[in-house]
Amino acid sequence: MTLLGADALSSLHHSRNLLALSGGVDSTALFWVLLEHRIPFEAALVNYKSRPQSDQEADRVAALCAQHGVALHYHEHPLKGSNFEARARQVRYGFFESLIDRYGFEVLLTAHQLNDRLEWHLMQLLKGAGWLELTGMAREQKRGRYRL
């Protein structure tokens, strides 16, 4: 069901949690897991306005959060052009970290499915990564003032 084990889920009951919620399958599934386990959290969404349906997806995320009483932090940052993924990641994490600083979140929750993990492995292989890099995405990382 989730890579979050019982210990990880239990620890989230006692921390200020921010969910990176894109409205995609991965983060929406994690949204439901957090609700099911009554883990307190707020959500954050970045709308890059990169596709015609971007605003509709943002509206669906906002409606989902409102329906379940989850505070949503929303940021629009139109983004197009080359190297989109790297620039989007920079914008996204800049927004998340500004929320962490402002509101004192201790944990930033992101969701990745198996396809994401396979894609990550392929990217690492193409970069010529060694064994250490190929061990995969860490389940949890300490990033200065918060855990990812």
Short mmCIF file of N, CA and C in Angstrom, two decimals:
data_model
loop_
_atom_site.label_atom_id
_atom_site.label_comp_id
_atom_site.label_asym_id
_atom_site.label_seq_id
_atom_site.Cartn_x
_atom_site.Cartn_y
_atom_site.Cartn_z
N MET A 1 0.82 -1.19 0.00
CA MET A 1 0.00 0.00 0.00
C MET A 1 0.87 1.25 0.00
N THR A 2 1.84 1.30 0.89
CA THR A 2 2.68 2.49 0.97
C THR A 2 4.05 2.11 1.50
N LEU A 3 5.06 2.83 1.08
CA LEU A 3 6.40 2.59 1.61
C LEU A 3 6.53 3.11 3.03
N LEU A 4 5.57 3.93 3.44
CA LEU A 4 5.60 4.41 4.82
C LEU A 4 5.19 3.26 5.73
N GLY A 5 6.10 2.81 6.56
CA GLY A 5 5.77 1.76 7.50
C GLY A 5 4.99 2.30 8.67
N ALA A 6 4.58 1.42 9.55
CA ALA A 6 3.79 1.82 10.71
C ALA A 6 4.53 2.83 11.57
N ASP A 7 5.85 2.64 11.74
CA ASP A 7 6.64 3.59 12.54
C ASP A 7 6.65 4.97 11.92
N ALA A 8 6.84 5.03 10.60
CA ALA A 8 6.86 6.33 9.92
C ALA A 8 5.50 7.00 10.02
N LEU A 9 4.44 6.26 9.80
CA LEU A 9 3.10 6.83 9.92
C LEU A 9 2.85 7.32 11.33
N SER A 10 3.25 6.53 12.31
CA SER A 10 3.05 6.92 13.71
C SER A 10 3.80 8.21 14.03
N SER A 11 5.03 8.34 13.54
CA SER A 11 5.82 9.54 13.84
C SER A 11 5.18 10.80 13.24
N LEU A 12 4.42 10.65 12.17
CA LEU A 12 3.79 11.80 11.53
C LEU A 12 2.66 12.39 12.37
N HIS A 13 2.14 11.61 13.31
CA HIS A 13 1.09 12.12 14.20
C HIS A 13 1.62 13.23 15.11
N HIS A 14 2.92 13.27 15.30
CA HIS A 14 3.51 14.20 16.26
C HIS A 14 4.38 15.27 15.60
N SER A 15 4.18 15.49 14.31
CA SER A 15 4.97 16.52 13.62
C SER A 15 4.06 17.40 12.77
N ARG A 16 4.58 18.56 12.41
CA ARG A 16 3.86 19.45 11.49
C ARG A 16 4.22 19.02 10.08
N ASN A 17 3.22 18.57 9.32
CA ASN A 17 3.43 17.94 8.03
C ASN A 17 2.88 18.78 6.88
N LEU A 18 3.65 18.85 5.82
CA LEU A 18 3.24 19.53 4.59
C LEU A 18 3.30 18.52 3.46
N LEU A 19 2.19 18.31 2.78
CA LEU A 19 2.11 17.39 1.66
C LEU A 19 2.26 18.15 0.35
N ALA A 20 3.21 17.75 -0.47
CA ALA A 20 3.33 18.28 -1.83
C ALA A 20 2.25 17.60 -2.66
N LEU A 21 1.19 18.33 -2.96
CA LEU A 21 0.00 17.76 -3.60
C LEU A 21 -0.17 18.34 -5.00
N SER A 22 0.13 17.52 -6.01
CA SER A 22 0.03 17.98 -7.39
C SER A 22 -1.33 17.70 -7.99
N GLY A 23 -2.07 16.77 -7.39
CA GLY A 23 -3.33 16.33 -7.97
C GLY A 23 -3.14 15.08 -8.81
N GLY A 24 -1.90 14.63 -8.97
CA GLY A 24 -1.64 13.39 -9.70
C GLY A 24 -1.93 12.18 -8.84
N VAL A 25 -1.81 11.03 -9.43
CA VAL A 25 -2.13 9.78 -8.76
C VAL A 25 -1.31 9.59 -7.48
N ASP A 26 -0.02 9.84 -7.56
CA ASP A 26 0.87 9.57 -6.42
C ASP A 26 0.50 10.40 -5.20
N SER A 27 0.47 11.71 -5.38
CA SER A 27 0.23 12.58 -4.22
C SER A 27 -1.21 12.51 -3.74
N THR A 28 -2.15 12.23 -4.64
CA THR A 28 -3.54 12.09 -4.21
C THR A 28 -3.72 10.81 -3.39
N ALA A 29 -3.02 9.75 -3.78
CA ALA A 29 -3.07 8.52 -2.99
C ALA A 29 -2.50 8.77 -1.59
N LEU A 30 -1.41 9.50 -1.51
CA LEU A 30 -0.83 9.81 -0.21
C LEU A 30 -1.78 10.69 0.61
N PHE A 31 -2.46 11.61 -0.04
CA PHE A 31 -3.49 12.44 0.61
C PHE A 31 -4.49 11.52 1.33
N TRP A 32 -4.98 10.49 0.61
CA TRP A 32 -5.98 9.59 1.19
C TRP A 32 -5.38 8.74 2.31
N VAL A 33 -4.12 8.32 2.19
CA VAL A 33 -3.47 7.55 3.26
C VAL A 33 -3.38 8.40 4.53
N LEU A 34 -2.98 9.65 4.37
CA LEU A 34 -2.87 10.54 5.54
C LEU A 34 -4.23 10.74 6.21
N LEU A 35 -5.26 10.95 5.41
CA LEU A 35 -6.61 11.10 5.98
C LEU A 35 -7.04 9.82 6.69
N GLU A 36 -6.82 8.69 6.04
CA GLU A 36 -7.23 7.40 6.61
C GLU A 36 -6.57 7.15 7.96
N HIS A 37 -5.33 7.58 8.10
CA HIS A 37 -4.60 7.36 9.35
C HIS A 37 -4.71 8.55 10.31
N ARG A 38 -5.56 9.49 9.95
CA ARG A 38 -5.81 10.69 10.79
C ARG A 38 -4.52 11.43 11.14
N ILE A 39 -3.67 11.55 10.14
CA ILE A 39 -2.41 12.27 10.32
C ILE A 39 -2.65 13.73 9.94
N PRO A 40 -2.35 14.65 10.83
CA PRO A 40 -2.57 16.06 10.52
C PRO A 40 -1.57 16.55 9.46
N PHE A 41 -2.09 17.30 8.50
CA PHE A 41 -1.22 17.84 7.46
C PHE A 41 -1.90 19.02 6.77
N GLU A 42 -1.09 19.81 6.12
CA GLU A 42 -1.55 20.84 5.19
C GLU A 42 -0.95 20.47 3.84
N ALA A 43 -1.48 21.07 2.79
CA ALA A 43 -1.03 20.72 1.44
C ALA A 43 -0.48 21.96 0.73
N ALA A 44 0.38 21.71 -0.24
CA ALA A 44 0.96 22.78 -1.05
C ALA A 44 0.92 22.36 -2.51
N LEU A 45 0.51 23.30 -3.36
CA LEU A 45 0.39 23.05 -4.79
C LEU A 45 1.05 24.19 -5.55
N VAL A 46 1.85 23.83 -6.56
CA VAL A 46 2.42 24.81 -7.48
C VAL A 46 1.76 24.60 -8.83
N ASN A 47 1.20 25.67 -9.38
CA ASN A 47 0.59 25.64 -10.71
C ASN A 47 1.55 26.35 -11.66
N TYR A 48 2.16 25.58 -12.57
CA TYR A 48 3.11 26.14 -13.52
C TYR A 48 2.41 26.71 -14.75
N LYS A 49 1.10 26.47 -14.85
CA LYS A 49 0.31 26.95 -15.99
C LYS A 49 0.94 26.51 -17.32
N SER A 50 1.50 25.33 -17.31
CA SER A 50 2.23 24.84 -18.48
C SER A 50 1.34 24.10 -19.48
N ARG A 51 0.14 23.76 -19.07
CA ARG A 51 -0.79 23.02 -19.93
C ARG A 51 -2.16 23.66 -19.85
N PRO A 52 -2.98 23.50 -20.86
CA PRO A 52 -4.33 24.10 -20.83
C PRO A 52 -5.16 23.66 -19.62
N GLN A 53 -4.96 22.42 -19.15
CA GLN A 53 -5.76 21.90 -18.04
C GLN A 53 -5.17 22.21 -16.66
N SER A 54 -4.07 22.95 -16.59
CA SER A 54 -3.41 23.23 -15.31
C SER A 54 -4.35 23.90 -14.31
N ASP A 55 -5.12 24.88 -14.75
CA ASP A 55 -6.03 25.57 -13.82
C ASP A 55 -7.14 24.65 -13.33
N GLN A 56 -7.65 23.79 -14.22
CA GLN A 56 -8.70 22.85 -13.82
C GLN A 56 -8.16 21.86 -12.79
N GLU A 57 -6.94 21.40 -12.98
CA GLU A 57 -6.33 20.48 -12.01
C GLU A 57 -6.14 21.17 -10.66
N ALA A 58 -5.71 22.43 -10.69
CA ALA A 58 -5.55 23.19 -9.45
C ALA A 58 -6.89 23.36 -8.75
N ASP A 59 -7.94 23.61 -9.52
CA ASP A 59 -9.28 23.75 -8.94
C ASP A 59 -9.74 22.45 -8.29
N ARG A 60 -9.42 21.31 -8.91
CA ARG A 60 -9.80 20.01 -8.33
C ARG A 60 -9.05 19.77 -7.01
N VAL A 61 -7.78 20.12 -6.98
CA VAL A 61 -7.00 19.97 -5.74
C VAL A 61 -7.59 20.86 -4.65
N ALA A 62 -7.91 22.11 -5.00
CA ALA A 62 -8.49 23.03 -4.02
C ALA A 62 -9.82 22.50 -3.50
N ALA A 63 -10.64 21.95 -4.38
CA ALA A 63 -11.95 21.41 -3.96
C ALA A 63 -11.76 20.20 -3.05
N LEU A 64 -10.82 19.33 -3.38
CA LEU A 64 -10.54 18.15 -2.56
C LEU A 64 -10.11 18.57 -1.15
N CYS A 65 -9.20 19.53 -1.09
CA CYS A 65 -8.72 20.01 0.22
C CYS A 65 -9.86 20.65 1.01
N ALA A 66 -10.65 21.49 0.36
CA ALA A 66 -11.77 22.16 1.03
C ALA A 66 -12.77 21.13 1.56
N GLN A 67 -13.06 20.13 0.76
CA GLN A 67 -14.03 19.10 1.14
C GLN A 67 -13.59 18.36 2.40
N HIS A 68 -12.29 18.22 2.61
CA HIS A 68 -11.77 17.46 3.75
C HIS A 68 -11.13 18.33 4.82
N GLY A 69 -11.31 19.64 4.71
CA GLY A 69 -10.81 20.54 5.74
C GLY A 69 -9.29 20.63 5.82
N VAL A 70 -8.63 20.43 4.71
CA VAL A 70 -7.16 20.49 4.65
C VAL A 70 -6.75 21.85 4.10
N ALA A 71 -5.94 22.57 4.85
CA ALA A 71 -5.46 23.88 4.39
C ALA A 71 -4.58 23.67 3.16
N LEU A 72 -4.78 24.50 2.15
CA LEU A 72 -4.00 24.42 0.91
C LEU A 72 -3.24 25.71 0.71
N HIS A 73 -1.93 25.58 0.51
CA HIS A 73 -1.06 26.71 0.17
C HIS A 73 -0.83 26.61 -1.34
N TYR A 74 -1.15 27.68 -2.04
CA TYR A 74 -1.16 27.66 -3.51
C TYR A 74 -0.19 28.70 -4.05
N HIS A 75 0.53 28.31 -5.08
CA HIS A 75 1.50 29.21 -5.71
C HIS A 75 1.43 29.04 -7.22
N GLU A 76 1.30 30.16 -7.93
CA GLU A 76 1.33 30.14 -9.39
C GLU A 76 2.69 30.64 -9.85
N HIS A 77 3.28 29.90 -10.75
CA HIS A 77 4.57 30.30 -11.31
C HIS A 77 4.61 29.79 -12.75
N PRO A 78 4.11 30.60 -13.70
CA PRO A 78 4.12 30.14 -15.10
C PRO A 78 5.54 29.75 -15.53
N LEU A 79 5.62 28.61 -16.18
CA LEU A 79 6.93 28.06 -16.54
C LEU A 79 6.81 27.32 -17.86
N LYS A 80 7.67 27.66 -18.80
CA LYS A 80 7.73 26.98 -20.09
C LYS A 80 9.18 26.94 -20.53
N GLY A 81 9.43 26.21 -21.58
CA GLY A 81 10.76 26.22 -22.17
C GLY A 81 11.60 25.02 -21.80
N SER A 82 12.88 25.16 -22.08
CA SER A 82 13.81 24.05 -21.92
C SER A 82 14.13 23.80 -20.45
N ASN A 83 14.57 22.58 -20.19
CA ASN A 83 14.96 22.16 -18.85
C ASN A 83 13.84 22.38 -17.83
N PHE A 84 12.62 22.12 -18.29
CA PHE A 84 11.43 22.39 -17.48
C PHE A 84 11.49 21.67 -16.13
N GLU A 85 11.80 20.38 -16.12
CA GLU A 85 11.75 19.60 -14.88
C GLU A 85 12.69 20.17 -13.81
N ALA A 86 13.91 20.51 -14.20
CA ALA A 86 14.86 21.04 -13.22
C ALA A 86 14.41 22.40 -12.71
N ARG A 87 13.93 23.24 -13.60
CA ARG A 87 13.47 24.57 -13.16
C ARG A 87 12.21 24.45 -12.32
N ALA A 88 11.31 23.53 -12.68
CA ALA A 88 10.09 23.32 -11.90
C ALA A 88 10.43 22.83 -10.50
N ARG A 89 11.39 21.91 -10.39
CA ARG A 89 11.82 21.40 -9.08
C ARG A 89 12.36 22.53 -8.22
N GLN A 90 13.14 23.42 -8.84
CA GLN A 90 13.71 24.56 -8.10
C GLN A 90 12.60 25.48 -7.59
N VAL A 91 11.61 25.79 -8.42
CA VAL A 91 10.48 26.62 -8.02
C VAL A 91 9.69 25.94 -6.91
N ARG A 92 9.41 24.66 -7.12
CA ARG A 92 8.59 23.89 -6.18
C ARG A 92 9.24 23.85 -4.79
N TYR A 93 10.50 23.45 -4.75
CA TYR A 93 11.16 23.34 -3.45
C TYR A 93 11.40 24.71 -2.82
N GLY A 94 11.59 25.73 -3.62
CA GLY A 94 11.68 27.09 -3.08
C GLY A 94 10.39 27.47 -2.38
N PHE A 95 9.25 27.16 -3.00
CA PHE A 95 7.95 27.44 -2.40
C PHE A 95 7.75 26.61 -1.13
N PHE A 96 8.03 25.32 -1.21
CA PHE A 96 7.86 24.46 -0.04
C PHE A 96 8.72 24.95 1.13
N GLU A 97 9.96 25.29 0.85
CA GLU A 97 10.86 25.73 1.92
C GLU A 97 10.45 27.08 2.49
N SER A 98 9.83 27.94 1.68
CA SER A 98 9.32 29.20 2.23
C SER A 98 8.17 28.92 3.19
N LEU A 99 7.34 27.92 2.88
CA LEU A 99 6.25 27.53 3.78
C LEU A 99 6.79 26.90 5.06
N ILE A 100 7.82 26.08 4.91
CA ILE A 100 8.46 25.44 6.07
C ILE A 100 8.99 26.50 7.01
N ASP A 101 9.67 27.51 6.46
CA ASP A 101 10.21 28.60 7.28
C ASP A 101 9.11 29.42 7.93
N ARG A 102 8.07 29.71 7.17
CA ARG A 102 7.01 30.59 7.67
C ARG A 102 6.11 29.92 8.70
N TYR A 103 5.79 28.66 8.48
CA TYR A 103 4.80 27.99 9.33
C TYR A 103 5.38 26.90 10.24
N GLY A 104 6.65 26.65 10.14
CA GLY A 104 7.28 25.68 11.04
C GLY A 104 6.99 24.22 10.73
N PHE A 105 6.75 23.90 9.47
CA PHE A 105 6.56 22.49 9.13
C PHE A 105 7.86 21.75 9.40
N GLU A 106 7.73 20.52 9.89
CA GLU A 106 8.89 19.69 10.20
C GLU A 106 9.13 18.61 9.17
N VAL A 107 8.06 18.23 8.45
CA VAL A 107 8.14 17.15 7.47
C VAL A 107 7.49 17.60 6.17
N LEU A 108 8.21 17.38 5.07
CA LEU A 108 7.66 17.59 3.74
C LEU A 108 7.43 16.22 3.14
N LEU A 109 6.18 15.93 2.83
CA LEU A 109 5.81 14.62 2.29
C LEU A 109 5.66 14.71 0.78
N THR A 110 6.38 13.85 0.08
CA THR A 110 6.24 13.73 -1.36
C THR A 110 5.90 12.29 -1.68
N ALA A 111 5.26 12.06 -2.80
CA ALA A 111 4.83 10.72 -3.17
C ALA A 111 5.45 10.32 -4.50
N HIS A 112 5.91 9.08 -4.55
CA HIS A 112 6.49 8.55 -5.77
C HIS A 112 6.01 7.12 -5.95
N GLN A 113 5.60 6.81 -7.16
CA GLN A 113 5.20 5.44 -7.44
C GLN A 113 6.36 4.69 -8.09
N LEU A 114 6.18 3.42 -8.32
CA LEU A 114 7.25 2.59 -8.86
C LEU A 114 7.78 3.15 -10.18
N ASN A 115 6.90 3.66 -11.05
CA ASN A 115 7.36 4.22 -12.32
C ASN A 115 8.34 5.36 -12.09
N ASP A 116 8.09 6.20 -11.07
CA ASP A 116 9.01 7.29 -10.76
C ASP A 116 10.37 6.75 -10.35
N ARG A 117 10.34 5.71 -9.56
CA ARG A 117 11.60 5.13 -9.08
C ARG A 117 12.38 4.51 -10.25
N LEU A 118 11.68 3.85 -11.18
CA LEU A 118 12.35 3.28 -12.35
C LEU A 118 12.92 4.39 -13.24
N GLU A 119 12.15 5.45 -13.41
CA GLU A 119 12.62 6.59 -14.20
C GLU A 119 13.88 7.18 -13.57
N TRP A 120 13.87 7.30 -12.25
CA TRP A 120 15.02 7.84 -11.54
C TRP A 120 16.24 6.96 -11.78
N HIS A 121 16.07 5.63 -11.69
CA HIS A 121 17.18 4.71 -11.93
C HIS A 121 17.74 4.86 -13.34
N LEU A 122 16.86 4.97 -14.32
CA LEU A 122 17.31 5.13 -15.71
C LEU A 122 18.09 6.43 -15.87
N MET A 123 17.60 7.51 -15.27
CA MET A 123 18.32 8.78 -15.36
C MET A 123 19.70 8.66 -14.73
N GLN A 124 19.79 7.98 -13.59
CA GLN A 124 21.08 7.80 -12.94
C GLN A 124 22.03 6.97 -13.82
N LEU A 125 21.51 5.92 -14.45
CA LEU A 125 22.33 5.10 -15.34
C LEU A 125 22.86 5.92 -16.51
N LEU A 126 21.99 6.73 -17.09
CA LEU A 126 22.41 7.56 -18.23
C LEU A 126 23.46 8.59 -17.83
N LYS A 127 23.45 8.98 -16.58
CA LYS A 127 24.45 9.94 -16.09
C LYS A 127 25.77 9.25 -15.73
N GLY A 128 25.79 7.91 -15.79
CA GLY A 128 26.99 7.17 -15.44
C GLY A 128 27.16 7.00 -13.94
N ALA A 129 26.07 6.92 -13.23
CA ALA A 129 26.11 6.81 -11.77
C ALA A 129 26.77 5.51 -11.33
N GLY A 130 27.36 5.56 -10.15
CA GLY A 130 27.96 4.37 -9.53
C GLY A 130 26.93 3.65 -8.67
N TRP A 131 27.41 2.61 -7.96
CA TRP A 131 26.51 1.79 -7.14
C TRP A 131 25.80 2.60 -6.06
N LEU A 132 26.49 3.53 -5.45
CA LEU A 132 25.88 4.31 -4.38
C LEU A 132 24.67 5.07 -4.89
N GLU A 133 24.81 5.71 -6.05
CA GLU A 133 23.69 6.47 -6.61
C GLU A 133 22.55 5.56 -7.07
N LEU A 134 22.87 4.34 -7.43
CA LEU A 134 21.86 3.43 -7.96
C LEU A 134 21.07 2.70 -6.88
N THR A 135 21.39 2.93 -5.62
CA THR A 135 20.66 2.24 -4.55
C THR A 135 19.23 2.73 -4.44
N GLY A 136 18.91 3.83 -5.09
CA GLY A 136 17.53 4.28 -5.14
C GLY A 136 17.26 5.52 -4.32
N MET A 137 16.04 5.99 -4.45
CA MET A 137 15.60 7.15 -3.69
C MET A 137 15.54 6.76 -2.22
N ALA A 138 16.03 7.61 -1.38
CA ALA A 138 15.93 7.36 0.05
C ALA A 138 14.48 7.55 0.50
N ARG A 139 14.03 6.71 1.40
CA ARG A 139 12.68 6.84 1.93
C ARG A 139 12.53 8.13 2.72
N GLU A 140 13.60 8.51 3.39
CA GLU A 140 13.58 9.72 4.21
C GLU A 140 14.95 10.38 4.15
N GLN A 141 14.94 11.71 4.09
CA GLN A 141 16.18 12.48 4.09
C GLN A 141 16.04 13.63 5.07
N LYS A 142 17.10 13.93 5.76
CA LYS A 142 17.14 15.13 6.61
C LYS A 142 17.67 16.25 5.74
N ARG A 143 16.92 17.35 5.66
CA ARG A 143 17.32 18.48 4.83
C ARG A 143 17.37 19.74 5.68
N GLY A 144 18.36 19.83 6.51
CA GLY A 144 18.49 21.03 7.34
C GLY A 144 17.36 21.14 8.33
N ARG A 145 16.43 22.02 8.08
CA ARG A 145 15.36 22.32 9.04
C ARG A 145 14.12 21.42 8.89
N TYR A 146 14.13 20.49 7.98
CA TYR A 146 12.98 19.59 7.82
C TYR A 146 13.41 18.22 7.32
N ARG A 147 12.48 17.27 7.45
CA ARG A 147 12.68 15.93 6.89
C ARG A 147 11.86 15.82 5.62
N LEU A 148 12.42 15.18 4.62
CA LEU A 148 11.71 14.93 3.37
C LEU A 148 11.35 13.48 3.33
#
